Coordinates of C-alpha atoms and ligand atoms in Angstrom, one line a residue:
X250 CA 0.0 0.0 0.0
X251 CA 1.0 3.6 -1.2
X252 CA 2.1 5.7 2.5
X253 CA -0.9 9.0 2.4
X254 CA 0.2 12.3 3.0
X255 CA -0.4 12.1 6.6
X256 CA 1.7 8.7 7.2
X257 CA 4.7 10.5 5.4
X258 CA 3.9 13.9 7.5
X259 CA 3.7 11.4 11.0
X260 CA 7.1 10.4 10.0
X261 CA 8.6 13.5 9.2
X262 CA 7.4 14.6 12.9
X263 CA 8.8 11.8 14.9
X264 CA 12.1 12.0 13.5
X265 CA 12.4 15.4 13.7
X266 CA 11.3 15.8 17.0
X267 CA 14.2 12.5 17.5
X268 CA 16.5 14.9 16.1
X269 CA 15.7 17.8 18.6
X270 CA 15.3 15.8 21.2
X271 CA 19.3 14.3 20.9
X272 CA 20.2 18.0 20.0
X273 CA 18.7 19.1 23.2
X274 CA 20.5 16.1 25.1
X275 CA 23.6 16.9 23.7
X276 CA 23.6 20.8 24.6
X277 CA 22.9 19.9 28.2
X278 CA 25.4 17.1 28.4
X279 CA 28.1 19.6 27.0
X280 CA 30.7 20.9 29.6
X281 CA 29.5 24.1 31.3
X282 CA 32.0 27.2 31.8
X283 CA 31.5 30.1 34.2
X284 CA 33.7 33.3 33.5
X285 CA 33.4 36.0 36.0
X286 CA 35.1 38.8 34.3
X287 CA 35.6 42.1 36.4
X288 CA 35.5 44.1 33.6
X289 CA 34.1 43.3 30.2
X290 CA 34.4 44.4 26.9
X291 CA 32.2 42.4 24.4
X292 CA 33.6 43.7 21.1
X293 CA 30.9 45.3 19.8
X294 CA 29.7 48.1 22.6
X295 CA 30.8 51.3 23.2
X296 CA 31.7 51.0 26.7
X297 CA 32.9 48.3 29.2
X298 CA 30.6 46.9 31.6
X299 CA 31.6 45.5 35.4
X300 CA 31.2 42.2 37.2
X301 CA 29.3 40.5 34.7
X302 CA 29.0 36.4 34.4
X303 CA 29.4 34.7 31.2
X304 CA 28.0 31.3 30.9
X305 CA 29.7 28.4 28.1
X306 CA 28.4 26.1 27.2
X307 CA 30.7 23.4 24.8
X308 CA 31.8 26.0 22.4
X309 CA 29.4 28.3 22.2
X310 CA 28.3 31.5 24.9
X311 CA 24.5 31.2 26.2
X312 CA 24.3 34.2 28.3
X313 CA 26.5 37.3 29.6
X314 CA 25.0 39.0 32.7
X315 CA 25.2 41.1 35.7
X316 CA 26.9 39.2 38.4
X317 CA 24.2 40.3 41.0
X318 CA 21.2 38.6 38.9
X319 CA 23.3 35.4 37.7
X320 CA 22.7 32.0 38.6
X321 CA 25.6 29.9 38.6
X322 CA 24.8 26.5 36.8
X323 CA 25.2 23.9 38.8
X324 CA 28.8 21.2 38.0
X325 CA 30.0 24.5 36.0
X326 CA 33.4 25.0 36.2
X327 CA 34.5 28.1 37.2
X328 CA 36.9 30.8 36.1
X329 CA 37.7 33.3 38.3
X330 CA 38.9 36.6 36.3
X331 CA 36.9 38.9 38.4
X332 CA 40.4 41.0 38.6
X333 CA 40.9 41.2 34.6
X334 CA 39.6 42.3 31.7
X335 CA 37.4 40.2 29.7
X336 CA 37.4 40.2 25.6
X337 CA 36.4 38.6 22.7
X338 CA 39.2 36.7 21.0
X339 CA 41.3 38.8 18.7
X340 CA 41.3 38.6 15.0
X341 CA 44.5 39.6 12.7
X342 CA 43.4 40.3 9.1
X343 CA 46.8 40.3 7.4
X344 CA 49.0 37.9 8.4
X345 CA 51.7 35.4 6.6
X346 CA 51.7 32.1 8.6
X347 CA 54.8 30.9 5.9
X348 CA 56.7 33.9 6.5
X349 CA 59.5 34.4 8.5
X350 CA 60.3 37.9 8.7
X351 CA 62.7 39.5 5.9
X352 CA 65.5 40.5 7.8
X353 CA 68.0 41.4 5.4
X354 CA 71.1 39.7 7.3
X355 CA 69.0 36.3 7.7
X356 CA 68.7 36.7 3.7
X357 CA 65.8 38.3 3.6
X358 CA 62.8 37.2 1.3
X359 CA 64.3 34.9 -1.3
X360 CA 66.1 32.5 0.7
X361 CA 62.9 31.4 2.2
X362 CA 61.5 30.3 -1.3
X363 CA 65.2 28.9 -2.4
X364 CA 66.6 27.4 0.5
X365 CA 63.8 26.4 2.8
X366 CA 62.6 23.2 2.4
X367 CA 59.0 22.9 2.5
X368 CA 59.0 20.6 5.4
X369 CA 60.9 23.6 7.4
X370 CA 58.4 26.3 6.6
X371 CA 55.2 24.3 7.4
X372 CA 57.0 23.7 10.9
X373 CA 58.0 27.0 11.6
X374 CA 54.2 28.1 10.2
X375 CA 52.8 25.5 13.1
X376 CA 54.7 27.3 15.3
X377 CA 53.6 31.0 14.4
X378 CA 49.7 30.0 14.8
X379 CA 51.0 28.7 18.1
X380 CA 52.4 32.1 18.6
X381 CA 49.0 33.9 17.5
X382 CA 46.7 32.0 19.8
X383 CA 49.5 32.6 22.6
X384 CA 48.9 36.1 22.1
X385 CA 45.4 36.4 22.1
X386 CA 44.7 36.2 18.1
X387 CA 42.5 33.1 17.8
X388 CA 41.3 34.2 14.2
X389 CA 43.8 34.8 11.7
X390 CA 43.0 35.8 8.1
X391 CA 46.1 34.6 6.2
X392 CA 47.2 36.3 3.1
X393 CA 49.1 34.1 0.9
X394 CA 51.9 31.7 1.2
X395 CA 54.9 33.3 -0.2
X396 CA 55.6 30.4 -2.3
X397 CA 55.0 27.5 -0.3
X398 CA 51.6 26.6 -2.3
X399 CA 48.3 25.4 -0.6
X400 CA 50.6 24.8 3.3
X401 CA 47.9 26.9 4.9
X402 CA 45.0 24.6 3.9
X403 CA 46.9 22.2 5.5
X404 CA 48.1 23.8 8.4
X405 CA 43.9 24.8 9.0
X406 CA 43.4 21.3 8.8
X407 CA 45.7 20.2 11.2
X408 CA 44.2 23.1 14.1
X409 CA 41.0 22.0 13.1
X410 CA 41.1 18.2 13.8
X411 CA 43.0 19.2 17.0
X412 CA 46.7 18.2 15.6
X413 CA 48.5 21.5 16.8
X414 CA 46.9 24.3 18.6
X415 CA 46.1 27.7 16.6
X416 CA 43.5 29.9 16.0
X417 CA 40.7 29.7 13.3
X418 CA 42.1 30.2 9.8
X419 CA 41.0 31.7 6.7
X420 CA 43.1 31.0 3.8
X421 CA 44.0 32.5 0.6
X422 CA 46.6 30.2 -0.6
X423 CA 48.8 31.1 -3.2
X424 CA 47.9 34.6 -4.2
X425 CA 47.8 35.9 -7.6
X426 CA 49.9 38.9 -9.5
X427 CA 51.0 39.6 -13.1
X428 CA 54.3 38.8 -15.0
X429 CA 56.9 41.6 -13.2
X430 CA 55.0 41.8 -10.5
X431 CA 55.8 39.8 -7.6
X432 CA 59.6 38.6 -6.6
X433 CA 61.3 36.8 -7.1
X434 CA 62.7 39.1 -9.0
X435 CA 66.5 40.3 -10.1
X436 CA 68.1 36.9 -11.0
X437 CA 69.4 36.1 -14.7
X438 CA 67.1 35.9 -17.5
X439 CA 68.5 32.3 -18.2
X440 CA 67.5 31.3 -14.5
X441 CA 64.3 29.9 -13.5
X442 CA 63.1 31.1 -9.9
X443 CA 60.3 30.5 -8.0
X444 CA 57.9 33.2 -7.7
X445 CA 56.0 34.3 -4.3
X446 CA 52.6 34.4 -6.3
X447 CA 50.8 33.2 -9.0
X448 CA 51.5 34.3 -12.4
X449 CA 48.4 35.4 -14.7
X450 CA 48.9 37.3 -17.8
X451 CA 45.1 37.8 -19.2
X452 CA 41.2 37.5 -17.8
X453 CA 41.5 34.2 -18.9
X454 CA 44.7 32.9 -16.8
X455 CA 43.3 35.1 -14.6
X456 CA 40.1 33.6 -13.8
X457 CA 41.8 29.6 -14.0
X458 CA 44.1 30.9 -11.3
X459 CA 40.9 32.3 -9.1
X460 CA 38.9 28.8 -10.0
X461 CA 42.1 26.5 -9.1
X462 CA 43.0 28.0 -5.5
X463 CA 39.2 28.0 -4.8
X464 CA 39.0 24.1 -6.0
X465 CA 42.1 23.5 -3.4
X466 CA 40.5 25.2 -0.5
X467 CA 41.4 28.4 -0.7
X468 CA 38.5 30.6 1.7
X469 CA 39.3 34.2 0.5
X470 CA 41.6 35.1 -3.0
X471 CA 44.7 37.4 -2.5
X472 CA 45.1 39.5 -5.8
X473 CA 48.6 42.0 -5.6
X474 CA 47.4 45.1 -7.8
X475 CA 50.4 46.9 -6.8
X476 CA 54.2 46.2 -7.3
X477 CA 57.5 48.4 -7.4
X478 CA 56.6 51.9 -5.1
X479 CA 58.7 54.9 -5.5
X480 CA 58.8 59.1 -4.7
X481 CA 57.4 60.8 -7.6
X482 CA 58.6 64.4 -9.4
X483 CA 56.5 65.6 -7.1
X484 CA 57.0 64.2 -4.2
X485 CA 54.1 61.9 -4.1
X486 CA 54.2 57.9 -3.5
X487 CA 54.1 56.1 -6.8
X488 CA 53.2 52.5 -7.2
X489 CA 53.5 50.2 -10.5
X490 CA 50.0 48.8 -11.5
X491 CA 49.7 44.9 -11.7
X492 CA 46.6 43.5 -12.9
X493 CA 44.0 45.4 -16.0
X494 CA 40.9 46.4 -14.8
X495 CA 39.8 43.2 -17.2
X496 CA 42.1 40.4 -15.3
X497 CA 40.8 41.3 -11.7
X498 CA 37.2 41.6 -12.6
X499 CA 37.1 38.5 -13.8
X500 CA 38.6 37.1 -10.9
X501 CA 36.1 39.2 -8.7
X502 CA 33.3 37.7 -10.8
X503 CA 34.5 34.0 -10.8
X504 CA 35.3 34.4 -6.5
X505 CA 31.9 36.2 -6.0
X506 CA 30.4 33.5 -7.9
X507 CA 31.9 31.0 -5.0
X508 CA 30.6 33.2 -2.2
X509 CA 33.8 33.8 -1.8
X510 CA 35.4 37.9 -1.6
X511 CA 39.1 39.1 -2.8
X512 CA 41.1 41.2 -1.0
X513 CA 43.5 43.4 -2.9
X514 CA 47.2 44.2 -2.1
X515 CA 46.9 48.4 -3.3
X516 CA 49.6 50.7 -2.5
X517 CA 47.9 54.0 -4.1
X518 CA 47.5 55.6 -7.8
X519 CA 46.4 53.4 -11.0
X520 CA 46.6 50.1 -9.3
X521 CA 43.9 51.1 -6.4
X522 CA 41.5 52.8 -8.8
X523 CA 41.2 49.2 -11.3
X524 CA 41.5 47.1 -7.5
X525 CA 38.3 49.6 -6.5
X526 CA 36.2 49.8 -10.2
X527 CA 37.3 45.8 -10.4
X528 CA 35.2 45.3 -7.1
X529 CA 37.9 44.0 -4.6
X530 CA 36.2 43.6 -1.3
X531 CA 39.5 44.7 1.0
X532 CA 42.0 47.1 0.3
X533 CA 45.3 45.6 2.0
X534 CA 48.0 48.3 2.7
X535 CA 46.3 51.5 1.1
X536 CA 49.1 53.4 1.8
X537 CA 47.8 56.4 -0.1
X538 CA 44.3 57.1 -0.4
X539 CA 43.1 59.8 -2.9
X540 CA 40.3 61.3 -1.9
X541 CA 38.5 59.8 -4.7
X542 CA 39.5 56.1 -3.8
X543 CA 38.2 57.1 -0.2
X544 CA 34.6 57.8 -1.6
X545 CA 34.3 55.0 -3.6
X546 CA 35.4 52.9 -0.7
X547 CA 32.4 54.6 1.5
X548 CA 30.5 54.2 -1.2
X549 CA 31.1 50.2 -2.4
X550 CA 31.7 49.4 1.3
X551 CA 35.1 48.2 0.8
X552 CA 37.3 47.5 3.8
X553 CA 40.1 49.0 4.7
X554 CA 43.2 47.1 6.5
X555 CA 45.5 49.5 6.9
X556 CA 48.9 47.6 8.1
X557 CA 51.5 50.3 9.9
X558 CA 54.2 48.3 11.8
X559 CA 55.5 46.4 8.6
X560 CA 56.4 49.9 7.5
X561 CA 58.6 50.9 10.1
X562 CA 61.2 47.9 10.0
X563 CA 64.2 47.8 7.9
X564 CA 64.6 51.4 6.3
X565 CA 67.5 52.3 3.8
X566 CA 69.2 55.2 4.7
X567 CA 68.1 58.3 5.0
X568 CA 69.0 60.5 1.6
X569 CA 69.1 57.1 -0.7
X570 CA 65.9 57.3 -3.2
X571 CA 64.9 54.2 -1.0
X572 CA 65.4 55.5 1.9
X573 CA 62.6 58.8 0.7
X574 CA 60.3 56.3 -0.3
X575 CA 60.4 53.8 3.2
X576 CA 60.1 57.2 4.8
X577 CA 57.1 58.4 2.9
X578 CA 55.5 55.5 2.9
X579 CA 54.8 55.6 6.4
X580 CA 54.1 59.5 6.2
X581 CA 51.6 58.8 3.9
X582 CA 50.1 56.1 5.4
X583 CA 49.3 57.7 8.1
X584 CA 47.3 60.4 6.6
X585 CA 45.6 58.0 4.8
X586 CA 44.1 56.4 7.6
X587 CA 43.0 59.8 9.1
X588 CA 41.2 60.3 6.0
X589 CA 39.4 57.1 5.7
X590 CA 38.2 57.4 9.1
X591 CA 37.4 60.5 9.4
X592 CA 34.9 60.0 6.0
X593 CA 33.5 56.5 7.7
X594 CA 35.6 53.8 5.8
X595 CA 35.3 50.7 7.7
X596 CA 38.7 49.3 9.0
X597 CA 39.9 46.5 10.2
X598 CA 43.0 45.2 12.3
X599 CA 45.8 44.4 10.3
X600 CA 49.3 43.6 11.1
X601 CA 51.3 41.4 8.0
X602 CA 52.8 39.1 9.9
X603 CA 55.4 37.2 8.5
X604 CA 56.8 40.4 6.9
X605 CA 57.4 40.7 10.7
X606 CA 59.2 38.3 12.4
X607 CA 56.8 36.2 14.3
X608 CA 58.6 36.4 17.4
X609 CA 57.5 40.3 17.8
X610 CA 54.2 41.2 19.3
X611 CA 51.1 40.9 16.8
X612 CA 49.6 43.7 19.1
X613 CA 52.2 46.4 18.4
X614 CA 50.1 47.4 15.6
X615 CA 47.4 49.3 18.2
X616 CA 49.7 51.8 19.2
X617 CA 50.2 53.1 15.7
X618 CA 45.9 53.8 15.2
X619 CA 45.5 55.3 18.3
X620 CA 48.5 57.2 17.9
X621 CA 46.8 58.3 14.1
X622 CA 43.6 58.9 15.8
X623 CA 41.5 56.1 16.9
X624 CA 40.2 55.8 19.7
X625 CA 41.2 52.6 21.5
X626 CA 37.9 51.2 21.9
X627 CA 37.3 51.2 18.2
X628 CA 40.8 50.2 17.9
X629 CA 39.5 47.1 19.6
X630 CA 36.6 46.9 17.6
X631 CA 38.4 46.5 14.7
X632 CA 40.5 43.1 16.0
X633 CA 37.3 41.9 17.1
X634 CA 33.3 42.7 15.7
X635 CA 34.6 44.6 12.8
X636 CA 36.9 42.2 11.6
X637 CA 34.4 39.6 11.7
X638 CA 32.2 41.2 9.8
X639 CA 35.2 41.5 7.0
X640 CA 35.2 37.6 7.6
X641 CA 30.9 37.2 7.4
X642 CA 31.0 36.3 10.8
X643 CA 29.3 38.8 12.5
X644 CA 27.9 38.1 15.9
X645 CA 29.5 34.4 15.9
X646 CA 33.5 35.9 16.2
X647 CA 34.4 38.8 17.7
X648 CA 32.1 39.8 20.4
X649 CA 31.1 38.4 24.2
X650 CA 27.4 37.8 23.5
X651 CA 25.1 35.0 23.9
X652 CA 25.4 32.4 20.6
X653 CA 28.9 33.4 20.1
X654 CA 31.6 30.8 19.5
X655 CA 33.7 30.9 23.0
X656 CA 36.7 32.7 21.6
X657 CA 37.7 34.5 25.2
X658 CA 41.0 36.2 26.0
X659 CA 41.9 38.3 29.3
X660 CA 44.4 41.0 30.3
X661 CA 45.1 42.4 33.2
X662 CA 44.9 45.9 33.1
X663 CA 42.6 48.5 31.5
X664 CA 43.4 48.4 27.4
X665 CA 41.1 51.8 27.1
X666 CA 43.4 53.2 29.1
X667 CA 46.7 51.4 28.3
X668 CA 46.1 49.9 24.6
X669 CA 49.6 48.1 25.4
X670 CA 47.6 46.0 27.7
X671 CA 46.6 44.2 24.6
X672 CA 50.2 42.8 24.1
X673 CA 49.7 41.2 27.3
X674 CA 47.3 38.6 27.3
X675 CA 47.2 36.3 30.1
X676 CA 44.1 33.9 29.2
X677 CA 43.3 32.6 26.0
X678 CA 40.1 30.3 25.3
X679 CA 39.5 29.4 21.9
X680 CA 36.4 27.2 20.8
X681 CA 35.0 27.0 24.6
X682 CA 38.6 25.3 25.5
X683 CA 41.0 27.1 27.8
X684 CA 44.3 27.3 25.8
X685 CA 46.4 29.6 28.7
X686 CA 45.2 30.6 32.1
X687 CA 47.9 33.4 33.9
X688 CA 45.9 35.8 35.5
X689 CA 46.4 36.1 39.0
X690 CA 43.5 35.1 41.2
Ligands
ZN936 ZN1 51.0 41.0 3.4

């Protein structure tokens, strides 16, 4: 006999009510985590609140309140931080997990692509995500491999089938720039070296490259639309173009097509303007903003991630054409952020890691916004609820607040009043687990 509507619809009832009924089991057999933070900031407000009680449960937050009104669940296990400062985890949006710095005595960029065996960079890339979740960061957006190929995939994959610790990853892989536009550069004609990016010349090599790093796992695409920089007749910062207006829309179309966004490496000039009429969805760098690229980033909605620190490391001297530009390009920079924020651009934290040695502090970038203008609170903002909205994961990263994912970190003192604080963290809980616990009771 043929099953009626009805017998199909009684079935469809039970075993979804079996499946909410396990669900339901499951959520109260999860561990349950008490935080009692003295001082909270949850990312997204515009002021701190005191003595407030979060409540985990497995990896997720159900409930942030007053300590007065809250009722400790019973066989929760408690965390006393009722002398600290309570954030959401922190969120890099430029980093290079494969990169090791580019000191010029330890040979700089190119021995890392011509010396380093693969083997060596993924291990010293496990232990700079070991680093970043040390330090607080337990999101990372990384931006391109430098040459060692799809090694972040991998490296995600190993943090998240618990291998190594590290924070949440989003990948680019390989990035992608034009023929005389990315080093390797300088070495005989007749030589073959390995390049830092992938090569396109063309819409259509351009969109094969976009379609292969998405087919290997690649989260986000990295497009370099900028090259070469130098000082101008008059004075200004000049950067090489990379990619035709033709060879990054296509990639924007084909990575949009994914549900996927690109973020653009864009210094300033000709390359910026095709990176913003292209449709990139992150301008990385932006050391000089015109004031019509600032518009048109209000306007599309295009972030900003602005990445000072790099900038001051490793200058040529002073009255060398070099030297002018290193000098300028921080100059610039600087103003350029003023601009953007000042006209509403929406920023988010980021440091390039990788181009800085990972044993420095990922949180020395603060310092330089609030010394440019921002207020430390929003300077916070951007590491945490801003920069997960850059990711599309508003309200699950980035803030304190009740279905969150239980990214937690702690410092001792007062960050809006110290935004060093921030390069001390002393407790670090990443997915609901507690990765470091210093604080003193
Ligand atoms: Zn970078």
């Amino acid at each position: 006999m043929m099953p009626t509507f009805e017998d199909i619809m009684r079935i469809v009832r039970a075993s979804l009510a079996a499946v909410l009924f396990s669900f339901a089991a499951w959520a109260q057999s999860a561990p349950v985590t008490v935080i009692r933070a003295g001082t909270l900031i949850d990312g997204k407000s515009d002021s701190a609140r005191h003595n407030q009680v979060i409540v985990i449960r497995g990896n997720r937050i159900e409930s942030v309140t007053d300590a007065a009104a809250a009722q400790t669940p019973a066989a929760a296990n408690v965390l006393d931080l009722s002398h600290a400062t309570v954030l959401p985890g922190l969120i890099d949006t430029h980093t290079h997990i494969f990169l090791q710095g580019e000191e010029p005595s330890e040979g700089g960029y190119d021995v890392q692509l011509l010396k380093f065996p693969l083997a060596y960079r993924a291990a010293r890339a496990t232990v700079a995500v070991r680093r970043a979740l040390e330090q607080g960061f337990t999101t990372l957006r990384d931006v391109e491999t430098e040459g060692a190929g799809y090694g972040d995939v991998g490296i995600k994959q190993a943090i998240n089938e618990g291998h190594i610790p590290g924070p949440r990853l989003f990948v680019v892989t390989r990035a992608i720039s034009t023929t005389g536009g990315y080093p390797l550069e300088g070495y005989a004609p007749e030589i073959e070296v390995p390049k830092g990016a992938q090569i396109i010349d063309g819409p259509v090599e351009a969109r094969k490259a976009a379609r292969e790093q998405l087919d290997h796992g690649a989260d986000w695409i990295k497009v370099y639309m900028t090259h070469r920089s130098w000082v101008g007749k008059n004075g200004e910062l000049v950067s090489q173009p990379t990619l035709t207006l033709d060879e990054i829309k296509a990639i924007v179309d084909e990575t949009h097509g994914w549900g996927k966004k690109v973020a653009c490496h864009a210094y300033s000039g000709i390359g910026l303007h095709r990176a913003l009429d292209g449709g990139c969805d992150s301008i990385e760098h932006g050391l000089d903003l015109d004031d019509a690229a600032v518009a048109q980033m209000v306007k599309q909605g295009t972030w900003y991630v602005p990445t000072f620190s790099v900038y001051y490391k490793d200058w040529s001297p002073e009255n060398t054409p070099e030297g002018k530009r290193d000098r300028l390009r921080v100059s610039a920079h600087g103003q350029s952020f003023k601009k953007a924020m000042k006209a509403g651009v929406k920023i988010a934290f980021g440091t390039d890691m990788g181009g800085i040695p990972w044993t420095e502090a990922i949180a020395q970038e603060f310092p330089h916004m609030t010394e440019f203008g921002m207020s430390p609170m929003d300077a916070i903002r951007s590491a945490t609820s801003r920069a997960a909205e850059l990711l599309d994961r508003q309200g699950q990263l980035g803030e304190i607040r009740p279905g969150a994912l239980a990214d937690v970190v702690a410092v001792e003192g007062d960050p809006l009043r110290d935004i060093n604080e921030l390069g001390r963290v002393r407790f670090v809980m990443k997915d609901g687990q507690v990765f470091k616990n210093e604080v003193h009771p």
